[in-house]
JSON list of C-alpha atoms in Angstrom, two decimals:
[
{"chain": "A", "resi": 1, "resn": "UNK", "atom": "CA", "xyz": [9.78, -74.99, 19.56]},
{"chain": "A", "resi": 2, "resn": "UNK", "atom": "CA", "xyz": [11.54, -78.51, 18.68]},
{"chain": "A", "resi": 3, "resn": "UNK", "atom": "CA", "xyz": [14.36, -80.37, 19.41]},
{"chain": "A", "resi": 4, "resn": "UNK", "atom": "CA", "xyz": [14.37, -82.37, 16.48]},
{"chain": "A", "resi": 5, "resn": "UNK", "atom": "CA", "xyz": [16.10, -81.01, 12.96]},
{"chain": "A", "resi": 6, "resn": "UNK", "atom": "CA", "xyz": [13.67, -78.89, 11.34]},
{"chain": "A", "resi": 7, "resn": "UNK", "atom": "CA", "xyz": [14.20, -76.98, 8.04]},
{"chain": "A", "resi": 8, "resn": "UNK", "atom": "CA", "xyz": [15.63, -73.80, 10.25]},
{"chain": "A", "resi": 9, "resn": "UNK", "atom": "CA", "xyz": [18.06, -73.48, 12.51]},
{"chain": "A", "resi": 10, "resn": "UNK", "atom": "CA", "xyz": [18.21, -70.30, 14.98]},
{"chain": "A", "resi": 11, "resn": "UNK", "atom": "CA", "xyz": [21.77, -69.87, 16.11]},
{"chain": "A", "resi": 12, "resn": "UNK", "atom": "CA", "xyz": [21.69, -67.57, 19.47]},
{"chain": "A", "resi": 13, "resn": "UNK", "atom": "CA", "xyz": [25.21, -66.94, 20.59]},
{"chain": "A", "resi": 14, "resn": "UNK", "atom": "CA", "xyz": [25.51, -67.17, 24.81]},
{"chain": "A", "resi": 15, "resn": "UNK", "atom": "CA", "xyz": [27.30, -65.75, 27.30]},
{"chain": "A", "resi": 16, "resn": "UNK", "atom": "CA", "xyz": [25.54, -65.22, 30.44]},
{"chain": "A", "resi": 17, "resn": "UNK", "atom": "CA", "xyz": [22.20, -65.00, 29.50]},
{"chain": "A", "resi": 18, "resn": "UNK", "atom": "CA", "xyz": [20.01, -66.68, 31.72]},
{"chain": "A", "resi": 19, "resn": "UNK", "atom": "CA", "xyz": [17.97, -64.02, 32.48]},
{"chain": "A", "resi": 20, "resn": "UNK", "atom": "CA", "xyz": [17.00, -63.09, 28.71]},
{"chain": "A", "resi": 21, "resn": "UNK", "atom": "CA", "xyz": [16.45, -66.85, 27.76]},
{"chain": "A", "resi": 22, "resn": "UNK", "atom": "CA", "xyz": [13.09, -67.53, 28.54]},
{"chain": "A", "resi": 23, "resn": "UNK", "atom": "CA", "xyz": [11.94, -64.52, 26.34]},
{"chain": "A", "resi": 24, "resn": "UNK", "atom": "CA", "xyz": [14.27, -65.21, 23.53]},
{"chain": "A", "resi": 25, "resn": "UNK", "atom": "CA", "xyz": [13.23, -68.76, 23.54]},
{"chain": "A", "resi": 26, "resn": "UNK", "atom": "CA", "xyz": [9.62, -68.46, 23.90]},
{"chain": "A", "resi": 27, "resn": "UNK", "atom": "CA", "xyz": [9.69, -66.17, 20.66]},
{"chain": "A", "resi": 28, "resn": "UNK", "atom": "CA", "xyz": [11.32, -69.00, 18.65]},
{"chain": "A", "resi": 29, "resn": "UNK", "atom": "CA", "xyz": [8.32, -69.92, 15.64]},
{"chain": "A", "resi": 30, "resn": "UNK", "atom": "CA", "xyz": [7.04, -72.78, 16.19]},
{"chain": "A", "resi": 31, "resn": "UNK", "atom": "CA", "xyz": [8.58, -75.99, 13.88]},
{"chain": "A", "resi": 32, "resn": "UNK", "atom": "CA", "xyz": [12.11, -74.16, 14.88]},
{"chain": "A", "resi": 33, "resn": "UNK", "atom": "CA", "xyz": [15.12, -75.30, 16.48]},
{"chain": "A", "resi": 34, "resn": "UNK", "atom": "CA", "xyz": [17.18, -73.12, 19.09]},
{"chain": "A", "resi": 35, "resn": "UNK", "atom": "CA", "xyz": [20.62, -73.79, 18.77]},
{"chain": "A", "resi": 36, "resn": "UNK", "atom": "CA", "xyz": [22.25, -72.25, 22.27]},
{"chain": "A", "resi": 37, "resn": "UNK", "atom": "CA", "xyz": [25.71, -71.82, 21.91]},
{"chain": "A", "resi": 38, "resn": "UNK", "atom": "CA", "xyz": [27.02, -71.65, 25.07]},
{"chain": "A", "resi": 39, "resn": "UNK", "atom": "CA", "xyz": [30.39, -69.61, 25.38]},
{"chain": "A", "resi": 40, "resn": "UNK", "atom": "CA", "xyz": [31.78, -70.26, 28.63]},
{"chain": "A", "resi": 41, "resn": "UNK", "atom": "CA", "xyz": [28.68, -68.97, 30.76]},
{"chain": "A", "resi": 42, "resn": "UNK", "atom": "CA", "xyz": [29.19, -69.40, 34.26]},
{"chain": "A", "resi": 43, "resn": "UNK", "atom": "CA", "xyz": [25.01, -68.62, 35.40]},
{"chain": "A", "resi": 44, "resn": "UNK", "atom": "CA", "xyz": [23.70, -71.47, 34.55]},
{"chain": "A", "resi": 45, "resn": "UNK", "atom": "CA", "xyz": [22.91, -70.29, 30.62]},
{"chain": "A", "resi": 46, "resn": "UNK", "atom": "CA", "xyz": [23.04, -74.07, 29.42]},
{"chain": "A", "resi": 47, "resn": "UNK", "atom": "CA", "xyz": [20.52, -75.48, 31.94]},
{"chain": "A", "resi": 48, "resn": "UNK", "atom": "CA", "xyz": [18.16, -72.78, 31.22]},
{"chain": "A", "resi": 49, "resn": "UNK", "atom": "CA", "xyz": [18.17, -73.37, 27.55]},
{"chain": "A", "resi": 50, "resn": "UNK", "atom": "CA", "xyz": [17.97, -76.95, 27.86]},
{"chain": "A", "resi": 51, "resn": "UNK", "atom": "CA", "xyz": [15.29, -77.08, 30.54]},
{"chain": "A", "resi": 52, "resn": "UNK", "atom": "CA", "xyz": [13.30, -74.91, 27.68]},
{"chain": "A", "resi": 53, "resn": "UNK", "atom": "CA", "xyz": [14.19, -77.62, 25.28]},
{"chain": "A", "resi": 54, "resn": "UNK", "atom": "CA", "xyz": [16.99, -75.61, 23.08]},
{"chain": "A", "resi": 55, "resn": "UNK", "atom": "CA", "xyz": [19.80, -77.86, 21.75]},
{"chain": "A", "resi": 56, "resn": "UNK", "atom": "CA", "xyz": [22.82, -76.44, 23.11]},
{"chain": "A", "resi": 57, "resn": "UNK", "atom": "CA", "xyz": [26.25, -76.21, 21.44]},
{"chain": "A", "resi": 58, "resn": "UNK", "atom": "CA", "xyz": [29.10, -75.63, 23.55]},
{"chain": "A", "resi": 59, "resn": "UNK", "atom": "CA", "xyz": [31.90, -73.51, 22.36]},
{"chain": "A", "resi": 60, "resn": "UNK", "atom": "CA", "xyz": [35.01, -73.37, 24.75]},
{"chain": "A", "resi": 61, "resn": "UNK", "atom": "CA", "xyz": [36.70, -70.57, 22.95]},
{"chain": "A", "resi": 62, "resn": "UNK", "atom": "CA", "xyz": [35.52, -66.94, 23.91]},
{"chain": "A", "resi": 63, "resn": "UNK", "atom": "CA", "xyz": [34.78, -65.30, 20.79]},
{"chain": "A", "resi": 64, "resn": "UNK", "atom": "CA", "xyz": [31.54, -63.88, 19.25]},
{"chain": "A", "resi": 65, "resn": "UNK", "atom": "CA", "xyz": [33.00, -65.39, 16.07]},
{"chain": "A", "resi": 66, "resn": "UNK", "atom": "CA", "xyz": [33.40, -68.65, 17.88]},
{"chain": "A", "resi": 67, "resn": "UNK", "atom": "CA", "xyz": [29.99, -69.01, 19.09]},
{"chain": "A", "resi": 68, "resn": "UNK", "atom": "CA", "xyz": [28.06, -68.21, 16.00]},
{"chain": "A", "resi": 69, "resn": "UNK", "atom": "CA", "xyz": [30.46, -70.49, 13.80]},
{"chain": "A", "resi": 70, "resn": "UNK", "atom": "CA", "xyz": [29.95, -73.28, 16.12]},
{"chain": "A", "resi": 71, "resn": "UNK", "atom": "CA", "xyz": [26.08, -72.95, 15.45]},
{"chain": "A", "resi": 72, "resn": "UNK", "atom": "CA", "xyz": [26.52, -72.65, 11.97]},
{"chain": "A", "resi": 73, "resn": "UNK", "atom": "CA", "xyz": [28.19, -76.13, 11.90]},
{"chain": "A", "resi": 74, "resn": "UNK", "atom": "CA", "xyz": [26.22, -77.67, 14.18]},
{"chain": "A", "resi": 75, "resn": "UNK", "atom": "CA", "xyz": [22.68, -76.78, 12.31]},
{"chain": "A", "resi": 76, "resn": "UNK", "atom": "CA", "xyz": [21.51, -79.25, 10.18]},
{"chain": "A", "resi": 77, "resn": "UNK", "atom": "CA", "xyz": [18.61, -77.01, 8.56]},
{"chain": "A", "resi": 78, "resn": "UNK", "atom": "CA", "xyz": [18.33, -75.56, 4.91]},
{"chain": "A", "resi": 79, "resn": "UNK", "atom": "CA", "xyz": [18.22, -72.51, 6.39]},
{"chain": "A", "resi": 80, "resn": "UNK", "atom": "CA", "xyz": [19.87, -70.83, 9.46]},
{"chain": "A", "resi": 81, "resn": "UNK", "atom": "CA", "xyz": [19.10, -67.64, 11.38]},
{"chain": "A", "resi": 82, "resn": "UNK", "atom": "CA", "xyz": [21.19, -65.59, 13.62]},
{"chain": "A", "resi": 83, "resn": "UNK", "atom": "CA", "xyz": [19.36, -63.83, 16.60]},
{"chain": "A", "resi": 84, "resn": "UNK", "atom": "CA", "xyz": [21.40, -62.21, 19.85]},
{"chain": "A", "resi": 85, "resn": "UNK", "atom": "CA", "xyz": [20.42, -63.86, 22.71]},
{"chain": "A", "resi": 86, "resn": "UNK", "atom": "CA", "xyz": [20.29, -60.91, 25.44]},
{"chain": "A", "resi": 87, "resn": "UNK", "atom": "CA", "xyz": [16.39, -60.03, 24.24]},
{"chain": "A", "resi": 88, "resn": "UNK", "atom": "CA", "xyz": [17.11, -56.83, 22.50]},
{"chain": "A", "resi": 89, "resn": "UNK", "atom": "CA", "xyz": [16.09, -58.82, 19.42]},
{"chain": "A", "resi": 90, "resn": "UNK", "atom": "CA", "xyz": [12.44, -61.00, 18.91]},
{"chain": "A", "resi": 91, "resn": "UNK", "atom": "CA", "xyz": [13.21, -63.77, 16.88]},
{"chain": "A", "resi": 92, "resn": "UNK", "atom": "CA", "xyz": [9.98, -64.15, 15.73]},
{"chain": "A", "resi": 93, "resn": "UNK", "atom": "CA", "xyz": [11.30, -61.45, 13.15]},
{"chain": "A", "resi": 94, "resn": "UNK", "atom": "CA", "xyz": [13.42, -63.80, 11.11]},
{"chain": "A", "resi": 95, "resn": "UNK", "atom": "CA", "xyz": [10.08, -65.45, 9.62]},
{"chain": "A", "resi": 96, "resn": "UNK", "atom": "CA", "xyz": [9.79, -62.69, 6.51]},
{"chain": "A", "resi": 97, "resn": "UNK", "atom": "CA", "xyz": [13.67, -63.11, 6.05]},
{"chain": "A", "resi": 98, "resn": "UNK", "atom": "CA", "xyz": [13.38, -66.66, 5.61]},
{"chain": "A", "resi": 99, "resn": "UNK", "atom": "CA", "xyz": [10.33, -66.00, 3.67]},
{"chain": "A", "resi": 100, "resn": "UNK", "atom": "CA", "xyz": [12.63, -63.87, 1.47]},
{"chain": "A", "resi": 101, "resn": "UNK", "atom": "CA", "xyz": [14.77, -66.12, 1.67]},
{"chain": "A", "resi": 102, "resn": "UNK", "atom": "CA", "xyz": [12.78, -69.20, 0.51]},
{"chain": "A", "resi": 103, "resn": "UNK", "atom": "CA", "xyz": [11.03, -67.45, -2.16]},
{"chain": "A", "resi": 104, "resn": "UNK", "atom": "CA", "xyz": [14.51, -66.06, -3.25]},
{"chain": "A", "resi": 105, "resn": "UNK", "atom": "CA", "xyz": [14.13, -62.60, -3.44]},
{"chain": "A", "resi": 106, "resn": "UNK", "atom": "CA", "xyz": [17.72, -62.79, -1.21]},
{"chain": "A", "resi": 107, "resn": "UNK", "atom": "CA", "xyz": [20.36, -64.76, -0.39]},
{"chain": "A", "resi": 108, "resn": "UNK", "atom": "CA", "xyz": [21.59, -62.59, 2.40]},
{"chain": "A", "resi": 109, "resn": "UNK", "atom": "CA", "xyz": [18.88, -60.83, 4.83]},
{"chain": "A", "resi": 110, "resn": "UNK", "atom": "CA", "xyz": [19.90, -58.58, 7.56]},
{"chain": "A", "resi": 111, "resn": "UNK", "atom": "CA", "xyz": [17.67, -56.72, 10.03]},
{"chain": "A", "resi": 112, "resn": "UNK", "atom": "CA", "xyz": [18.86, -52.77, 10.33]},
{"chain": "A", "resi": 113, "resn": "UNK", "atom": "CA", "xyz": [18.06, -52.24, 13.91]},
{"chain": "A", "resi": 114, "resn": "UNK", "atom": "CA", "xyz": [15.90, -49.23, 14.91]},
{"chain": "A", "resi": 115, "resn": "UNK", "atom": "CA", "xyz": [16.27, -48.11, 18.96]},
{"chain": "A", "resi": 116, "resn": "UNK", "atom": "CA", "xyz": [12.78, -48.45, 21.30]},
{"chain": "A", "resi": 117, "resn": "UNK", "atom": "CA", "xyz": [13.58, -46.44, 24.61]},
{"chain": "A", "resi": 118, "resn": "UNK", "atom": "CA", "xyz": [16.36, -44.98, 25.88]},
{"chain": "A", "resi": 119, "resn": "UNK", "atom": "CA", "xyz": [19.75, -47.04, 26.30]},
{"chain": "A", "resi": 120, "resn": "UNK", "atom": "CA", "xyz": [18.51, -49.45, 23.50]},
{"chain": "A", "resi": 121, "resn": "UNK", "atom": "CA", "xyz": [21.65, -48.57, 21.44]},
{"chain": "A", "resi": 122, "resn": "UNK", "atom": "CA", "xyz": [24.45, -46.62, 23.20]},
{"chain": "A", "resi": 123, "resn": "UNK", "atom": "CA", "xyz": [25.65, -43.41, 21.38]},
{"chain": "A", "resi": 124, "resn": "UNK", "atom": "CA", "xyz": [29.23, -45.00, 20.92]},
{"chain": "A", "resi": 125, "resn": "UNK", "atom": "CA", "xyz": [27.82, -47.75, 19.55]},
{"chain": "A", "resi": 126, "resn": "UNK", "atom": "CA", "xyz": [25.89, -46.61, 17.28]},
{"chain": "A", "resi": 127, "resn": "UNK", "atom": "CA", "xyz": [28.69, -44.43, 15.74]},
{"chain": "A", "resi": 128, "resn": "UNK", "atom": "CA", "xyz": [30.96, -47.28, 15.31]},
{"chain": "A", "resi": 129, "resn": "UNK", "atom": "CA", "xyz": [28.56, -48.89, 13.60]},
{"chain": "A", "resi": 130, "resn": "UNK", "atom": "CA", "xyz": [27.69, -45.86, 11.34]},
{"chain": "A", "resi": 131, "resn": "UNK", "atom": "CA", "xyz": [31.12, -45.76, 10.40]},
{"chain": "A", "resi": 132, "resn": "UNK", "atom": "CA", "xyz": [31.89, -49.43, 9.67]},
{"chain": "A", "resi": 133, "resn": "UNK", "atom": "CA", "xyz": [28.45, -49.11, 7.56]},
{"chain": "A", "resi": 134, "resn": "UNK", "atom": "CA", "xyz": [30.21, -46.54, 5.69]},
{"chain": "A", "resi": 135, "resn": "UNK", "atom": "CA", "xyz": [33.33, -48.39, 5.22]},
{"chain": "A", "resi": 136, "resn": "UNK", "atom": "CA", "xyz": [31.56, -51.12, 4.10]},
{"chain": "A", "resi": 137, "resn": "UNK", "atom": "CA", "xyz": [29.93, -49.42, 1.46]},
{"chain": "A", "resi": 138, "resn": "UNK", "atom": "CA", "xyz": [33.67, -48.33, 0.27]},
{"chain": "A", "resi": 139, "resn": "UNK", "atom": "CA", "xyz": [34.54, -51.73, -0.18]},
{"chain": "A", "resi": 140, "resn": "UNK", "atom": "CA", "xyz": [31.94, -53.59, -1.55]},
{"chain": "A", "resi": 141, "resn": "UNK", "atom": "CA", "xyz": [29.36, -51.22, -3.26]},
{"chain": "A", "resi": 142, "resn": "UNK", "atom": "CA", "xyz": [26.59, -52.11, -0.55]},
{"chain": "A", "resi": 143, "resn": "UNK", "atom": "CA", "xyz": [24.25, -49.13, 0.88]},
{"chain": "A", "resi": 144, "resn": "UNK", "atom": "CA", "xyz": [23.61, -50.88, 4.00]},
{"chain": "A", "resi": 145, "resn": "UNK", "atom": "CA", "xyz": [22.86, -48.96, 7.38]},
{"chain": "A", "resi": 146, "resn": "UNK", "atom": "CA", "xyz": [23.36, -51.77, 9.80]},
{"chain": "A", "resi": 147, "resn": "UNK", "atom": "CA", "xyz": [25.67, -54.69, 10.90]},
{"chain": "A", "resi": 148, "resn": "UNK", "atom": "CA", "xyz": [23.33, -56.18, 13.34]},
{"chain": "A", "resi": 149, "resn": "UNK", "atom": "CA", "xyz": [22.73, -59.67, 14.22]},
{"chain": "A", "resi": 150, "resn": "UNK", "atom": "CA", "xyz": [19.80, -60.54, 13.15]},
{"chain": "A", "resi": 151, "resn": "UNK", "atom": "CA", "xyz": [20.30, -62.66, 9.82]},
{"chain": "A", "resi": 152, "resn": "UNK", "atom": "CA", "xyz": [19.11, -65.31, 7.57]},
{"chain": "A", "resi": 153, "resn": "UNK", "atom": "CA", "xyz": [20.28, -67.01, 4.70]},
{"chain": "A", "resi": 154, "resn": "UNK", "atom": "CA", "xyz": [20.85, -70.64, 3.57]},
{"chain": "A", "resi": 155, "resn": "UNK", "atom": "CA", "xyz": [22.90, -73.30, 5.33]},
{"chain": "A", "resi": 156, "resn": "UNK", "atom": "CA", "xyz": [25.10, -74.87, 2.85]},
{"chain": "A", "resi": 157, "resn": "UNK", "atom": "CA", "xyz": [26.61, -71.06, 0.67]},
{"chain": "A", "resi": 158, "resn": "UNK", "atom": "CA", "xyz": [27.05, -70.11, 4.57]},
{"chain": "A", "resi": 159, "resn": "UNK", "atom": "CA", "xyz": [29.26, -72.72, 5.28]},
{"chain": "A", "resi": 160, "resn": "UNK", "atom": "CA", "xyz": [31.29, -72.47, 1.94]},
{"chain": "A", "resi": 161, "resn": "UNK", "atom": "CA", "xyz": [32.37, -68.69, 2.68]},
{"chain": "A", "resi": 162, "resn": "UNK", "atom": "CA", "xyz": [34.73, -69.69, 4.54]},
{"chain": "A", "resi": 163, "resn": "UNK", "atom": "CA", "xyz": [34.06, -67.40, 7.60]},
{"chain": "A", "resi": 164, "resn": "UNK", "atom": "CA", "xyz": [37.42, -67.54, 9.34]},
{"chain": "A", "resi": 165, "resn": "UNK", "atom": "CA", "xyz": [37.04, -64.82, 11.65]},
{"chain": "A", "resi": 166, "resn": "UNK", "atom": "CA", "xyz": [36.32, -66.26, 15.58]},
{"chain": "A", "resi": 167, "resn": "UNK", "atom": "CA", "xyz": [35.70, -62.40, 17.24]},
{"chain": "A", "resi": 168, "resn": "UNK", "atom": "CA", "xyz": [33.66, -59.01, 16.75]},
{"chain": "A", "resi": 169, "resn": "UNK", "atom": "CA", "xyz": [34.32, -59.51, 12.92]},
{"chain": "A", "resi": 170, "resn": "UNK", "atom": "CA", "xyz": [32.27, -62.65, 11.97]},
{"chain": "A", "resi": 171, "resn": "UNK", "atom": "CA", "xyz": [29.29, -60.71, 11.07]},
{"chain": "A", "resi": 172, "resn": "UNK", "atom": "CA", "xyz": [30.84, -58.19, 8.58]},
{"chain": "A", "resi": 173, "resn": "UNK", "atom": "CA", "xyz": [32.71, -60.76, 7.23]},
{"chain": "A", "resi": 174, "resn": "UNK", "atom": "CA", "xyz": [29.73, -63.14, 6.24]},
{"chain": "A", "resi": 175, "resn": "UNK", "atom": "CA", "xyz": [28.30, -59.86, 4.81]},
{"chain": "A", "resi": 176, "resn": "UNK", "atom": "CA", "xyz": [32.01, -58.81, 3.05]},
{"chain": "A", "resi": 177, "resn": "UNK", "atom": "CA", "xyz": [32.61, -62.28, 1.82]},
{"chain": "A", "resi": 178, "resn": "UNK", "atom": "CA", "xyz": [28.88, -62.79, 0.61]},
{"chain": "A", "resi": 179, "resn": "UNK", "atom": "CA", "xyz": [28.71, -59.31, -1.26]},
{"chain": "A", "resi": 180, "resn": "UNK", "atom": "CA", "xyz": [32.05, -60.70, -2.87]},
{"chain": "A", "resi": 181, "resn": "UNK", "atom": "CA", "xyz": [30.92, -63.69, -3.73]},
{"chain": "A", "resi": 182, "resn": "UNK", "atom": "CA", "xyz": [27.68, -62.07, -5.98]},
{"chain": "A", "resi": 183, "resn": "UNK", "atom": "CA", "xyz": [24.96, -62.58, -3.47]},
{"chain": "A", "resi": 184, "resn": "UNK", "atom": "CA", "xyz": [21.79, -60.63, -3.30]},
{"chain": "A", "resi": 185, "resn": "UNK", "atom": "CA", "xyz": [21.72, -58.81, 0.42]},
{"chain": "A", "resi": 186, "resn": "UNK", "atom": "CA", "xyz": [18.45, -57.29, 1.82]},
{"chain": "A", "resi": 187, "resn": "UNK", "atom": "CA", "xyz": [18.18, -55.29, 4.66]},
{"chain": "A", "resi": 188, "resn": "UNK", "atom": "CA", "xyz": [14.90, -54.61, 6.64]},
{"chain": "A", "resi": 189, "resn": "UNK", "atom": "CA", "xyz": [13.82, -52.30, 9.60]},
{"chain": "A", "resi": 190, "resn": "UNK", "atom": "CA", "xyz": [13.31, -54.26, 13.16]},
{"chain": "A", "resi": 191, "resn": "UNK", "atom": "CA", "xyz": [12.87, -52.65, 16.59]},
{"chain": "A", "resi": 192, "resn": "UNK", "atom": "CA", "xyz": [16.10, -53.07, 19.08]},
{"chain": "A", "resi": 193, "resn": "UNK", "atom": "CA", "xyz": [14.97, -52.93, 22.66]},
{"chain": "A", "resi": 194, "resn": "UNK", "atom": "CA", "xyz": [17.15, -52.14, 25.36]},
{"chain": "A", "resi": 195, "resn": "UNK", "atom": "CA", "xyz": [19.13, -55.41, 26.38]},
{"chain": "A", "resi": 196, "resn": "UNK", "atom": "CA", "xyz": [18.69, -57.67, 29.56]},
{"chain": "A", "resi": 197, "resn": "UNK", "atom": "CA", "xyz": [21.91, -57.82, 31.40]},
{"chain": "A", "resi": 198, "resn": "UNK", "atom": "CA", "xyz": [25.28, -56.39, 30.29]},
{"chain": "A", "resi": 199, "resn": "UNK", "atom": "CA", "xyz": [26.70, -55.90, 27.35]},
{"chain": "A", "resi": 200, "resn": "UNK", "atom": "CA", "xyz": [30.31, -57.81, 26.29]},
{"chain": "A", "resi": 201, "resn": "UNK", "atom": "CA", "xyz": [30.80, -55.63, 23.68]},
{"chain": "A", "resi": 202, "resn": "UNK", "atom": "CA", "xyz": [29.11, -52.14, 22.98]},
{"chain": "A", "resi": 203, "resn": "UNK", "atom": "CA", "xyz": [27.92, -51.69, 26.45]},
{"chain": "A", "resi": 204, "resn": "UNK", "atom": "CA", "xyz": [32.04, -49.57, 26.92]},
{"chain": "A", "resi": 205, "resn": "UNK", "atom": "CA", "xyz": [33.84, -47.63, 24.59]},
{"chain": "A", "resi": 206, "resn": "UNK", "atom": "CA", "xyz": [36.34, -50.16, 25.46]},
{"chain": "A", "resi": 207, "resn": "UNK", "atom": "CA", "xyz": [34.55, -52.94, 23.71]},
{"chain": "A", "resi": 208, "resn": "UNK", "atom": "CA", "xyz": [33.23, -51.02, 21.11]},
{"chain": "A", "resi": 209, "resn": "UNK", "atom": "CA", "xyz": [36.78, -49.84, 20.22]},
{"chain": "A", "resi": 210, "resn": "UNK", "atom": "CA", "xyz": [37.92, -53.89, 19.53]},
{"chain": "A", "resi": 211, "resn": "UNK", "atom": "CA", "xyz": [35.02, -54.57, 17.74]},
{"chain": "A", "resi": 212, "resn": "UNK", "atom": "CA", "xyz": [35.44, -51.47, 15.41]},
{"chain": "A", "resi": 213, "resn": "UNK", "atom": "CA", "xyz": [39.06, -52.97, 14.98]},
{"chain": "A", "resi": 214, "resn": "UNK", "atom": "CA", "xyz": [38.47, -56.30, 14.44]},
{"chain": "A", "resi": 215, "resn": "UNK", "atom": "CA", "xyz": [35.72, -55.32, 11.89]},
{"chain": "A", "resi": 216, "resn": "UNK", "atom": "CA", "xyz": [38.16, -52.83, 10.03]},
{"chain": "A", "resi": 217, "resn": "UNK", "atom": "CA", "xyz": [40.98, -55.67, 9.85]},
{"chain": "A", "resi": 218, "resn": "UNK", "atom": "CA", "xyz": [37.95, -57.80, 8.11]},
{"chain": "A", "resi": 219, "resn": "UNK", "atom": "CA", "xyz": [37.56, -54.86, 5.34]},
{"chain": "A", "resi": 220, "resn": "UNK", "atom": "CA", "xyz": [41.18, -54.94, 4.25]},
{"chain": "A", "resi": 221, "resn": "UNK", "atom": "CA", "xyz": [40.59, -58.45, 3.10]},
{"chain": "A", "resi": 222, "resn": "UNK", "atom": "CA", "xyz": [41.65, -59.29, -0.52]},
{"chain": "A", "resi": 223, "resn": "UNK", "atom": "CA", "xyz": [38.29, -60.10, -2.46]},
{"chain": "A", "resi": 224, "resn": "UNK", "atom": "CA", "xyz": [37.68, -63.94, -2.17]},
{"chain": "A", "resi": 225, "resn": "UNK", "atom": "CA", "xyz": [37.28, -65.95, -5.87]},
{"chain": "A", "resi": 226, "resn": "UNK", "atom": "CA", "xyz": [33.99, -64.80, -7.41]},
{"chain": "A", "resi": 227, "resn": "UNK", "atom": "CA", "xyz": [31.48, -67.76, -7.05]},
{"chain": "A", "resi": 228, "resn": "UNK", "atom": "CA", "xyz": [27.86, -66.78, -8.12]},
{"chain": "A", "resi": 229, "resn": "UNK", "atom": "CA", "xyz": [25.30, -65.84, -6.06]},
{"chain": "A", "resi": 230, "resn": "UNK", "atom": "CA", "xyz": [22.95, -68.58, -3.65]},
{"chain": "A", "resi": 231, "resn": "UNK", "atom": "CA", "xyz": [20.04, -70.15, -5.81]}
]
């Protein structure tokens, strides 16, 4: 891993994570930056990441939204990745989707996460993803199966989406807004292991329920301008 720009940026949104960073981080390809953004964490998140030599991004306002945006404009790479940071996800899986994304055979590639052991993906939040998945493919035509984090796609068409949403919706609006906008979108099998530490979002129905409404208020958006899709 480097702390110098490199031609790909991993954004890994943070929130208490300083137990899963040493695995996340050690899993970064070599060549690759780690771009902590660190969300308010109050266990030491930032020291870990930097003591591993991550760059770290802090981002005052709580928000998944937030915390990935503020890694997307801090990266400096021609591409940029998009990895959770609890190690349910190895980001040594983003190397075919930049592949993919290099050789353009996408502009848009998504990992569809598949469940190893038990409490990998609780039941109610794996429904609300099923349905949003569903809704999704009501609005825009896509047959995709996940929403999950795991991303990559270029720098620059990222950044002129115009991702406004700073909460549970950012990731199904880059996909809403990019689908509207002509790109190509891939979407690939990768194992989801059971999370270190607890979850801020699908670990309640609670938190599932506001993510499932702040991704449903991101489906009723009026179609952004047609621009072509990311060469």
């Amino acid at each position: 891993m480097t702390t110098t720009p490199s031609d790909v940026d991993v954004v890994l949104p943070c929130l208490n994570e300083a137990d899963a960073l040493p695995w996340v981080l050690e899993r970064i390809p070599p060549g690759w930056r780690a771009l902590v953004v660190d969300n308010g964490s109050t266990d030491g998140s930032a020291e870990v990441a930097r003591a591993r030599g991550a760059t770290v991004v802090h981002e005052p306002r709580r928000g998944f939204g937030a915390a990935c945006h503020a890694g997307l404009t801090a990266a400096t790479a021609e591409v940029v990745c998009f990895c959770d940071c609890d190690a349910s996800l190895d980001p040594g899986l983003l190397v075919p989707f930049v592949r993919e994304v290099r050789e353009g055979g996408a502009d848009l590639v998504l990992g569809r996460r598949r469940p190893q052991g038990r409490g990998a993906w609780p039941p109610h939040a794996r429904a609300g993803n099923l349905a949003l998945a569903r809704m999704l493919r009501r609005r825009t035509g896509l047959r995709l199966h996940d929403l999950g984090p795991l991303r990559a796609a270029r720098r620059e068409p990222l950044l002129a989406l115009g991702l406004s949403d700073r909460r549970s919706g950012y990731p199904l609006q880059m996909v809403v807004r990019a689908a509207d906008a002509g790109w190509r979108i891939a979407e690939h099998d990768v194992p989801y292991l059971p999370r270190t530490g607890a979850s801020k979002v699908t670990g309640t129905w609670r938190g599932t329920w506001q993510a499932v409404r702040d991704m449903s208020r991101v489906l009723a958006e009026t179609p952004v301008p047609e621009g072509g899709p990311l060469r």
